[in-house]
Coordinates of N, CA and C in Angstrom, one line a residue:
X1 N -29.9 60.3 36.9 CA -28.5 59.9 36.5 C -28.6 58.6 35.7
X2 N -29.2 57.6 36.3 CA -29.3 56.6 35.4 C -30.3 56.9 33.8
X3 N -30.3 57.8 33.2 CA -30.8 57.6 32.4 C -29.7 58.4 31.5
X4 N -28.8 59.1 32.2 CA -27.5 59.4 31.2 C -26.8 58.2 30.8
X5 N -26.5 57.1 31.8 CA -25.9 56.1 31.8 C -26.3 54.9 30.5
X6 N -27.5 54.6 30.8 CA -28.4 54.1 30.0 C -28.7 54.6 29.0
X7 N -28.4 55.4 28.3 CA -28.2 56.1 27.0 C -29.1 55.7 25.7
X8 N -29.2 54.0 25.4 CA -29.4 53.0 24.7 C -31.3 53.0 24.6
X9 N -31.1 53.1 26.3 CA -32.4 53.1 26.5 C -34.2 54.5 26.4
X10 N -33.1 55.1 26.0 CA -33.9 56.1 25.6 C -34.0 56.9 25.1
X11 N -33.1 57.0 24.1 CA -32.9 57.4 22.7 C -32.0 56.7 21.9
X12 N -33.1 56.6 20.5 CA -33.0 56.3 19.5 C -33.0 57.6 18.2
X13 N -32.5 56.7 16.8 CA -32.4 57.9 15.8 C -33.0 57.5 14.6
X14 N -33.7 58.1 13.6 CA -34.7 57.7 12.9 C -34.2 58.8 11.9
X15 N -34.1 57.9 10.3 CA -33.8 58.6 9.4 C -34.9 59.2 8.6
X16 N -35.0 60.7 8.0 CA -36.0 61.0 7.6 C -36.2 61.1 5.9
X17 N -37.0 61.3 5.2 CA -36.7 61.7 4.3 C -35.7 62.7 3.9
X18 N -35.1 62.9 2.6 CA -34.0 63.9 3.0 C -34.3 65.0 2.4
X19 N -35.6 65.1 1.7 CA -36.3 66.5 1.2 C -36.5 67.5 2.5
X20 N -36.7 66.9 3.8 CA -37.1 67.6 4.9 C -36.0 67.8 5.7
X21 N -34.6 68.0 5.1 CA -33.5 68.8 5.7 C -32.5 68.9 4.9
X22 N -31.8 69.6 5.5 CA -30.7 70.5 4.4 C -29.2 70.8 4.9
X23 N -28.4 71.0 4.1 CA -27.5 72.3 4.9 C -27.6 73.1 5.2
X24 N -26.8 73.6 6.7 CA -26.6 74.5 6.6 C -26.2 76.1 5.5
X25 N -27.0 76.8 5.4 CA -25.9 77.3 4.0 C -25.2 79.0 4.8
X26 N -24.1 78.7 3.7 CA -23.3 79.9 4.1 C -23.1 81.0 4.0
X27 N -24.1 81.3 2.6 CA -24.3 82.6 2.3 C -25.7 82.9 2.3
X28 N -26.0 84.2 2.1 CA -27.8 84.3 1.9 C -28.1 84.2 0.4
X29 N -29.2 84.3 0.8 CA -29.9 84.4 -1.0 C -29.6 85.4 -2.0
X30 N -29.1 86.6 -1.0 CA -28.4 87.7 -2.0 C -26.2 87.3 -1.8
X31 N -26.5 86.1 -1.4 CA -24.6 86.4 -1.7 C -23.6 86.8 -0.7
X32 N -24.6 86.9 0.6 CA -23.6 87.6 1.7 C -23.5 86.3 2.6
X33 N -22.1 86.3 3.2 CA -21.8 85.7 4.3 C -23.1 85.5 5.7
X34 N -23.2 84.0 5.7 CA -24.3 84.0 7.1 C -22.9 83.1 8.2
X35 N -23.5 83.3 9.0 CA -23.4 82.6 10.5 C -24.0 81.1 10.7
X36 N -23.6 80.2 9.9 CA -24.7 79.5 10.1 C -25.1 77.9 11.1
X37 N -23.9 78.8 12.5 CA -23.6 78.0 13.8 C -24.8 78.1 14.4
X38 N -25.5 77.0 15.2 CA -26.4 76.9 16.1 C -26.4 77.3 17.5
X39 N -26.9 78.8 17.6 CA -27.3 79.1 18.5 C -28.6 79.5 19.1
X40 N -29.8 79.3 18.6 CA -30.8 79.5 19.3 C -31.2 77.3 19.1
X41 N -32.5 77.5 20.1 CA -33.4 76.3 20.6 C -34.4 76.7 20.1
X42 N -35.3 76.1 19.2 CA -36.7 76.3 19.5 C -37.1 75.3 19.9
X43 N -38.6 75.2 20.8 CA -38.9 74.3 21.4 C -40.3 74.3 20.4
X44 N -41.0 73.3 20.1 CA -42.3 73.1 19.4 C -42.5 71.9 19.9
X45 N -44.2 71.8 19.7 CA -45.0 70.3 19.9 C -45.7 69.7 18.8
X46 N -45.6 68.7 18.8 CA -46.3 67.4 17.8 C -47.6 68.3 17.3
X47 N -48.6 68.4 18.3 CA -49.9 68.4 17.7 C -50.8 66.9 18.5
X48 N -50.0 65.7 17.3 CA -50.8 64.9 17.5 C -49.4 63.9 18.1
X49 N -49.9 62.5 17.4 CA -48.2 61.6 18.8 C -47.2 61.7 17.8
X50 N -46.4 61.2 18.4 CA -45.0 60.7 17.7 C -45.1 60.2 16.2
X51 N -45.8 59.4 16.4 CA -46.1 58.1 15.1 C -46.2 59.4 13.9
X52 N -47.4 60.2 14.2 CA -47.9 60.7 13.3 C -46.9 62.0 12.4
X53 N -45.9 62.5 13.4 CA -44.8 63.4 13.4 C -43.9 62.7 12.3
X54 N -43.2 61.4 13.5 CA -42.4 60.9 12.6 C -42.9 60.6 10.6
X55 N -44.1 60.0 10.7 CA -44.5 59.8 9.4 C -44.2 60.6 8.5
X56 N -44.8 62.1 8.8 CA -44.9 63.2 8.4 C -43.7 63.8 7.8
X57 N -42.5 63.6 8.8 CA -40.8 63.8 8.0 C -40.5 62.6 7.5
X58 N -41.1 61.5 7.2 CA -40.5 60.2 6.1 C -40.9 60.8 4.9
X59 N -41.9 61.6 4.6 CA -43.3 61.9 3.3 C -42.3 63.0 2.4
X60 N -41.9 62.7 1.6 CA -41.6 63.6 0.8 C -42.4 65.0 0.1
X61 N -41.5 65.7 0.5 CA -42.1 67.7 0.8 C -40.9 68.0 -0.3
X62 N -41.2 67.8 -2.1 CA -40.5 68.5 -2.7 C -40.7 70.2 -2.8
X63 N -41.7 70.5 -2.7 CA -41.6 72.0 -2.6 C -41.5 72.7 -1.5
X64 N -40.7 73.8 -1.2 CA -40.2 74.5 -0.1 C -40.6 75.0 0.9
X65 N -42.2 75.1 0.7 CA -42.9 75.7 1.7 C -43.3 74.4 1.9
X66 N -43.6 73.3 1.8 CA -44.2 72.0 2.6 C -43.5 71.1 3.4
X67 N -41.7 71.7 3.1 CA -41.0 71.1 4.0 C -40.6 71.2 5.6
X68 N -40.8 70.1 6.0 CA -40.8 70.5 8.1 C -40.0 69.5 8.3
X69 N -39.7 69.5 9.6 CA -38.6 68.7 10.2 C -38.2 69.4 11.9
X70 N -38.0 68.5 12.6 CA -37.5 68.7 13.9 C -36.1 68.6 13.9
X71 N -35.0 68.9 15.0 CA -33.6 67.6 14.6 C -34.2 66.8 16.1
X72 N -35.1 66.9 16.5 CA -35.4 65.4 17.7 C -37.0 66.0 18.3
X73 N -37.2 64.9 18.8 CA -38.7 64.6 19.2 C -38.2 64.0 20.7
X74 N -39.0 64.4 21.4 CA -39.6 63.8 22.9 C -40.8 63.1 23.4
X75 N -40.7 62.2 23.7 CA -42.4 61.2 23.3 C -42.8 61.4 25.1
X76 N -43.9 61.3 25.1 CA -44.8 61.4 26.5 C -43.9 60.6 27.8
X77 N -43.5 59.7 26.8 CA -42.8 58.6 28.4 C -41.5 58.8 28.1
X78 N -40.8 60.0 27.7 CA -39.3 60.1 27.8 C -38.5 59.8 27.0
X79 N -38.6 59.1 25.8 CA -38.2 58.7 25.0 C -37.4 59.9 23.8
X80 N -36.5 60.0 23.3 CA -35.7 60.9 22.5 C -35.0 60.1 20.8
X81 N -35.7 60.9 19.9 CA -36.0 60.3 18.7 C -35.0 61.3 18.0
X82 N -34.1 61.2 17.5 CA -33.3 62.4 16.6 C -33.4 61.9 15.4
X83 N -33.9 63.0 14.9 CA -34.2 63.0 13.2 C -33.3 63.5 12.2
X84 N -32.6 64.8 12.8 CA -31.8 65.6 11.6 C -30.2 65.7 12.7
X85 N -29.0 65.9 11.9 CA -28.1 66.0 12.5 C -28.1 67.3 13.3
X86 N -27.7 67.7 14.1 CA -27.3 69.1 14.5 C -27.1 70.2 13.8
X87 N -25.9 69.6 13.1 CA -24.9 70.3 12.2 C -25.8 70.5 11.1
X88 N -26.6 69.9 10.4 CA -28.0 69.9 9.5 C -28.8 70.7 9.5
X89 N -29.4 71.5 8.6 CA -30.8 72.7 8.7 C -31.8 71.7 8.7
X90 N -32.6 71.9 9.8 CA -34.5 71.5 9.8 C -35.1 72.8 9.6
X91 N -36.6 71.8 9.0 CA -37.3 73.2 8.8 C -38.2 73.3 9.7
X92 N -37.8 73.9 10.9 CA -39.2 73.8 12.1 C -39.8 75.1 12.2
X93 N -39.3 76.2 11.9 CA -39.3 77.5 11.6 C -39.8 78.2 10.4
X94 N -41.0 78.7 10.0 CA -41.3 79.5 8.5 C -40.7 81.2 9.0
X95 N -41.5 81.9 8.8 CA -41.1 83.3 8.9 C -41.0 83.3 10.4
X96 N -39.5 83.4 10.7 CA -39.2 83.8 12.0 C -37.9 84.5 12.4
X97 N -37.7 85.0 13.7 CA -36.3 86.0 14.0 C -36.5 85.3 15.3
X98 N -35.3 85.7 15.8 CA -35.1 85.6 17.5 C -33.7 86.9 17.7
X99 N -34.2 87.6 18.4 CA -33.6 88.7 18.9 C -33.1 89.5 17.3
X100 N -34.0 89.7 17.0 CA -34.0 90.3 15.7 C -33.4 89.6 14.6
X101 N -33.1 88.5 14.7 CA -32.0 87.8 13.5 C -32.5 86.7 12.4
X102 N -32.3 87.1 11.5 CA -33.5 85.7 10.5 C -32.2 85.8 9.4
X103 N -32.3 84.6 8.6 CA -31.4 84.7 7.1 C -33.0 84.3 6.1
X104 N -32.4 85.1 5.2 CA -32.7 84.7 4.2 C -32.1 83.9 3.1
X105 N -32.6 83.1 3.1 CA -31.7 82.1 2.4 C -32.4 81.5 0.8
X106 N -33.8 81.7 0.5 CA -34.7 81.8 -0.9 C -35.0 83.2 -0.8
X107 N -34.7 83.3 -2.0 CA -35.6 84.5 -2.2 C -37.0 84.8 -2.4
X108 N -37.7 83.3 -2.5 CA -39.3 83.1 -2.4 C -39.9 83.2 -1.3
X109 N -39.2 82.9 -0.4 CA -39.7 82.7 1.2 C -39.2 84.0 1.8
X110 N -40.1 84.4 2.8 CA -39.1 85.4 3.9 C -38.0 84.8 4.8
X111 N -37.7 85.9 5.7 CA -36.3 85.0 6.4 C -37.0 84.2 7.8
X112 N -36.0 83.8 8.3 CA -36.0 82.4 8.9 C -34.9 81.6 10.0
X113 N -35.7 81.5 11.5 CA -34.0 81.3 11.8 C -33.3 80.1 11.8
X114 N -34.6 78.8 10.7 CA -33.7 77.5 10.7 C -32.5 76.9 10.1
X115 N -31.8 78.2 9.3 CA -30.1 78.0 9.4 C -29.5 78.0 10.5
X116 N -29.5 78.7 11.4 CA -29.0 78.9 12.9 C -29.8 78.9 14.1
X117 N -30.7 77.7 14.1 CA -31.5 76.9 14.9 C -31.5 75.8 15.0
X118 N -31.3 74.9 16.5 CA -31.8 73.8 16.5 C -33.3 73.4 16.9
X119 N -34.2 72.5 16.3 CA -35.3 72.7 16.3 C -35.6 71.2 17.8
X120 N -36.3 71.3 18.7 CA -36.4 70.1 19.1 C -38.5 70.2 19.5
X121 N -39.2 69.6 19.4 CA -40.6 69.2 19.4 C -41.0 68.0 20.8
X122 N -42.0 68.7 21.5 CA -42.5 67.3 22.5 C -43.5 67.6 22.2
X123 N -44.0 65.9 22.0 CA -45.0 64.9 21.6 C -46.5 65.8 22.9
X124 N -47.4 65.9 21.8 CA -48.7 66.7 22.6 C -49.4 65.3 23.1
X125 N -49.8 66.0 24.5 CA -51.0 64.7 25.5 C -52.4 64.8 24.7
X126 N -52.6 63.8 24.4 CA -54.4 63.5 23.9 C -54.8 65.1 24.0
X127 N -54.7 65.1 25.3 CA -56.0 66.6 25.4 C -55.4 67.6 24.5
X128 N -54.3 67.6 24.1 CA -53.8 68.6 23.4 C -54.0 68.7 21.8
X129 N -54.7 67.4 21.3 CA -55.0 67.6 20.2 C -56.0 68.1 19.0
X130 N -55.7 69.6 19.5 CA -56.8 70.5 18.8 C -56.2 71.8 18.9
X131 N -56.9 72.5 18.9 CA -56.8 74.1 18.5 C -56.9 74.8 19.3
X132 N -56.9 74.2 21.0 CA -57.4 74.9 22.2 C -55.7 75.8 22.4
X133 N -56.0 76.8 23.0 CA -54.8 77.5 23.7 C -54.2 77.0 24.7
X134 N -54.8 75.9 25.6 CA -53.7 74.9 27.2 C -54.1 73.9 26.1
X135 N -53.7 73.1 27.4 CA -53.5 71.2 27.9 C -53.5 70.9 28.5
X136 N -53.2 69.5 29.2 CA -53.1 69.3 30.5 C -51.3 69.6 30.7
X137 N -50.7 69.4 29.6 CA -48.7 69.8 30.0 C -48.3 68.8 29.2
X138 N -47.1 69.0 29.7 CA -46.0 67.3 29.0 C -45.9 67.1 30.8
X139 N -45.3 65.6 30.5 CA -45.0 64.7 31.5 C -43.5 64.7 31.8
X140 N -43.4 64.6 33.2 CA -42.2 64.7 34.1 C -40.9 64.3 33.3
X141 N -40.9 62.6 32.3 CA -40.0 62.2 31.8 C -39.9 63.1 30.8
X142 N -40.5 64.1 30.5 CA -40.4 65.0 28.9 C -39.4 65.6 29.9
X143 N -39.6 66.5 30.7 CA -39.2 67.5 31.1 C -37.2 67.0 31.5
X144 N -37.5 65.8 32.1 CA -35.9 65.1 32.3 C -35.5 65.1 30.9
X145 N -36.0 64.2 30.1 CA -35.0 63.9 28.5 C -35.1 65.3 27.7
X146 N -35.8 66.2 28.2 CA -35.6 67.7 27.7 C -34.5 68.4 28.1
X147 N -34.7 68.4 29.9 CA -33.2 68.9 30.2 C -31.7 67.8 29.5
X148 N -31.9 67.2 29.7 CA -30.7 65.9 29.1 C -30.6 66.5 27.3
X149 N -31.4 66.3 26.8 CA -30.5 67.2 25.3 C -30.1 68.7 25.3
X150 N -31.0 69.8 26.2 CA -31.0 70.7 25.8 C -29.0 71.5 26.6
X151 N -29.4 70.6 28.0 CA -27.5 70.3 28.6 C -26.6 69.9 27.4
X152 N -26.9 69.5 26.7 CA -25.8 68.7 25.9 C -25.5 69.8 24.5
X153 N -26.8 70.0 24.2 CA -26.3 71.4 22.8 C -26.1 72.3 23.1
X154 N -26.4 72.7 24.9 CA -25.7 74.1 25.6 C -24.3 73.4 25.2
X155 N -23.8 72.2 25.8 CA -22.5 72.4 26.2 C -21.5 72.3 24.8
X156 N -22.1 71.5 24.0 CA -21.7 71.2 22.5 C -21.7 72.4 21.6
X157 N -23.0 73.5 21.4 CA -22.8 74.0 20.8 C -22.4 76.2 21.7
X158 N -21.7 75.8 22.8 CA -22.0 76.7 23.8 C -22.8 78.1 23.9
X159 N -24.1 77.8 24.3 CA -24.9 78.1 24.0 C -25.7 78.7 25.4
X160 N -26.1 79.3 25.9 CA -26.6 79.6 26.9 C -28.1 79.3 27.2
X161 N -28.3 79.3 28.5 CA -30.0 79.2 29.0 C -30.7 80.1 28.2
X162 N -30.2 81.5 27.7 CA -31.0 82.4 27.1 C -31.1 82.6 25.8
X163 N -30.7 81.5 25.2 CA -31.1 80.8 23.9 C -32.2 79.8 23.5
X164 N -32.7 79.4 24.8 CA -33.6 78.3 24.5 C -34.7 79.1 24.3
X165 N -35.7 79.1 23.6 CA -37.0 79.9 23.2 C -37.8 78.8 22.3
X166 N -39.0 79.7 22.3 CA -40.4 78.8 21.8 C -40.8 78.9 20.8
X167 N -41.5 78.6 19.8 CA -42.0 79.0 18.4 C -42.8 79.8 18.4
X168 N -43.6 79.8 19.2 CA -44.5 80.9 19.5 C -43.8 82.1 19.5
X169 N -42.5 82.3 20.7 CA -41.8 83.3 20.5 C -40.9 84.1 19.1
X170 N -40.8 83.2 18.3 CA -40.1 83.6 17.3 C -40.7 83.8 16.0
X171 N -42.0 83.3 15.9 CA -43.0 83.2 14.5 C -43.2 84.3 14.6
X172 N -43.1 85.2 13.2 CA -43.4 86.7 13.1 C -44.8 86.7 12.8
X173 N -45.3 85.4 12.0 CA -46.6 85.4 11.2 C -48.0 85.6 12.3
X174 N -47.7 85.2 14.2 CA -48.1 85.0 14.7 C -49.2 84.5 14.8
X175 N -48.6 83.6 14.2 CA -50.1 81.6 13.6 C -50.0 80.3 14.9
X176 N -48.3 80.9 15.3 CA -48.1 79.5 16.3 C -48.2 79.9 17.4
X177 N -48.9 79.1 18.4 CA -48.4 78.8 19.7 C -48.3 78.2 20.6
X178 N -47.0 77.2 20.1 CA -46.4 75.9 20.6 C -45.0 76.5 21.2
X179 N -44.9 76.1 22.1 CA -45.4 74.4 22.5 C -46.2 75.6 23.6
X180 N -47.3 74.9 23.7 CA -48.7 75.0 24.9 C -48.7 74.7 25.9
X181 N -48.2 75.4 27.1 CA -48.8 74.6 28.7 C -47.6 74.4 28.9
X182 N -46.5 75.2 28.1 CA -44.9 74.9 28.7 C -45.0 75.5 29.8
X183 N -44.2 74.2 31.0 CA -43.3 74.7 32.4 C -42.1 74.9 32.2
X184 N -42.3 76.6 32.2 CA -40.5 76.7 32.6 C -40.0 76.8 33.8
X185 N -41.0 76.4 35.0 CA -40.2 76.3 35.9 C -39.6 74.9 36.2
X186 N -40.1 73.8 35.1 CA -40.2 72.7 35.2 C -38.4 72.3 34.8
X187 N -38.6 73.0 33.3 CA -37.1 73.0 33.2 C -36.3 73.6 33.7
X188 N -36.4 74.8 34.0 CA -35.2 75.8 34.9 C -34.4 74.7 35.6
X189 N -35.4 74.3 37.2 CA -35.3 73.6 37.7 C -34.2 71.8 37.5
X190 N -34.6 71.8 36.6 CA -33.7 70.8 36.0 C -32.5 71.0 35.4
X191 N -32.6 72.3 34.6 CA -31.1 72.7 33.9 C -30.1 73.3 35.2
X192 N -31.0 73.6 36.4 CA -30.2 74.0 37.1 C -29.2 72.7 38.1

C-alpha cells in the first residue's frame, strides 16, 4: 500500500525520442476503419538494464523497421519509468496478433498489434543477459510495481486479466521469447 501512496517515489517519466512512437492510427493501410483502443498488454524484457533500454528509445530510428519503444519499463528494484503515453502507439511488437487480431497499418510491414497494445518491458537480471532460454526471474519489487500498473490500465482502459499476454505469445515470426522465467503465479497472486 505504501507504495500507491508514495507515488513520487517510484515512478518516474522519461521522454523519448519521438521517431520511436506514434499515433494511434484510425484507419489501416488499405483505408478501413481500425479499433485503435488499448486492449491487449504485452509484457517484454530489457535484455540488458534499464540505462541501456532507455538509451536505445532516445536514438533516433528514422526508418520503420528500426523503431522500438515500450510505453514503461520496470527496473530490478521496483522502480517504473513511462516512456510513451497510453493513448500513444509504441513499437514493442513487429509481426504480431493476439487472438487472431493484427492491423496493418504500412503496407511494407506485416500486421501488428502495436496500434491496439500497451507495451510494458522488465529490466533483465545480469544472468539474463544472453541468449539462454531461463534466468534467475525478476525480483519481488518487479512483480509489485507490475501488478500496480497493470491494475491501473485494467481499470483505465477496462481491460481484463485475459488480456495481459507475452511477446513470446503474440510474435508470429517466433524469434521472441520474452519475457523469460515469467511467474505468473507471482502476478496472479498480486492482481488478485
Amino acid at each position: 500500500d505504501a507504495i500507491q501512496v508514495n507515488t513520487e517515489q517510484w515512478r518516474s517519466t522519461q521522454t523519448i525520442h519521438p521517431t520511436n512512437f506514434g499515433d494511434r492510427f484510425q484507419t489501416d493501410a488499405f483505408g478501413q476503419p481500425l479499433d485503435s483502443s488499448p486492449r491487449v498488454v504485452v509484457m517484454h524484457e530489457t535484455v540488458y538494464g534499464m540505462t541501456s533500454a532507455i538509451n536505445t528509445f532516445l536514438t533516433p530510428h528514422p526508418r520503420d523497421e528500426d523503431q522500438v519503444s515500450y510505453h514503461t519499463l520496470i527496473g530490478l528494484d521496483g522502480q517504473v519509468v513511462d516512456l510513451v503515453d497510453p493513448l500513444k502507439r509504441a513499437y514493442g511488437a513487429g509481426n504480431s496478433a493476439f487472438l487472431g487480431e493484427w492491423a496493418v497499418t504500412n503496407r511494407k510491414l506485416k500486421g501488428s498489434v502495436n496500434n491496439f497494445a500497451l507495451h510494458l518491458s522488465l529490466e533483465t537480471p545480469l544472468s539474463g543477459e544472453n541468449d539462454a532460454p531461463v534466468h534467475t526471474g525478476y525480483s519481488q519489487r518487479q512483480y509489485d510495481a507490475l501488478a500496480l500498473v497493470l491494475a491501473d490500465w485494467m481499470e483505465t482502459f477496462s481491460m481484463s486479466p485475459a488480456a495481459i499476454t507475452t511477446h513470446r505469445h503474440v510474435d508470429l515470426g517466433g524469434e521472441r521469447s520474452d519475457p523469460r522465467s515469467f511467474d505468473w503465479n507471482a502476478l496472479q497472486r498480486r492482481l488478485a
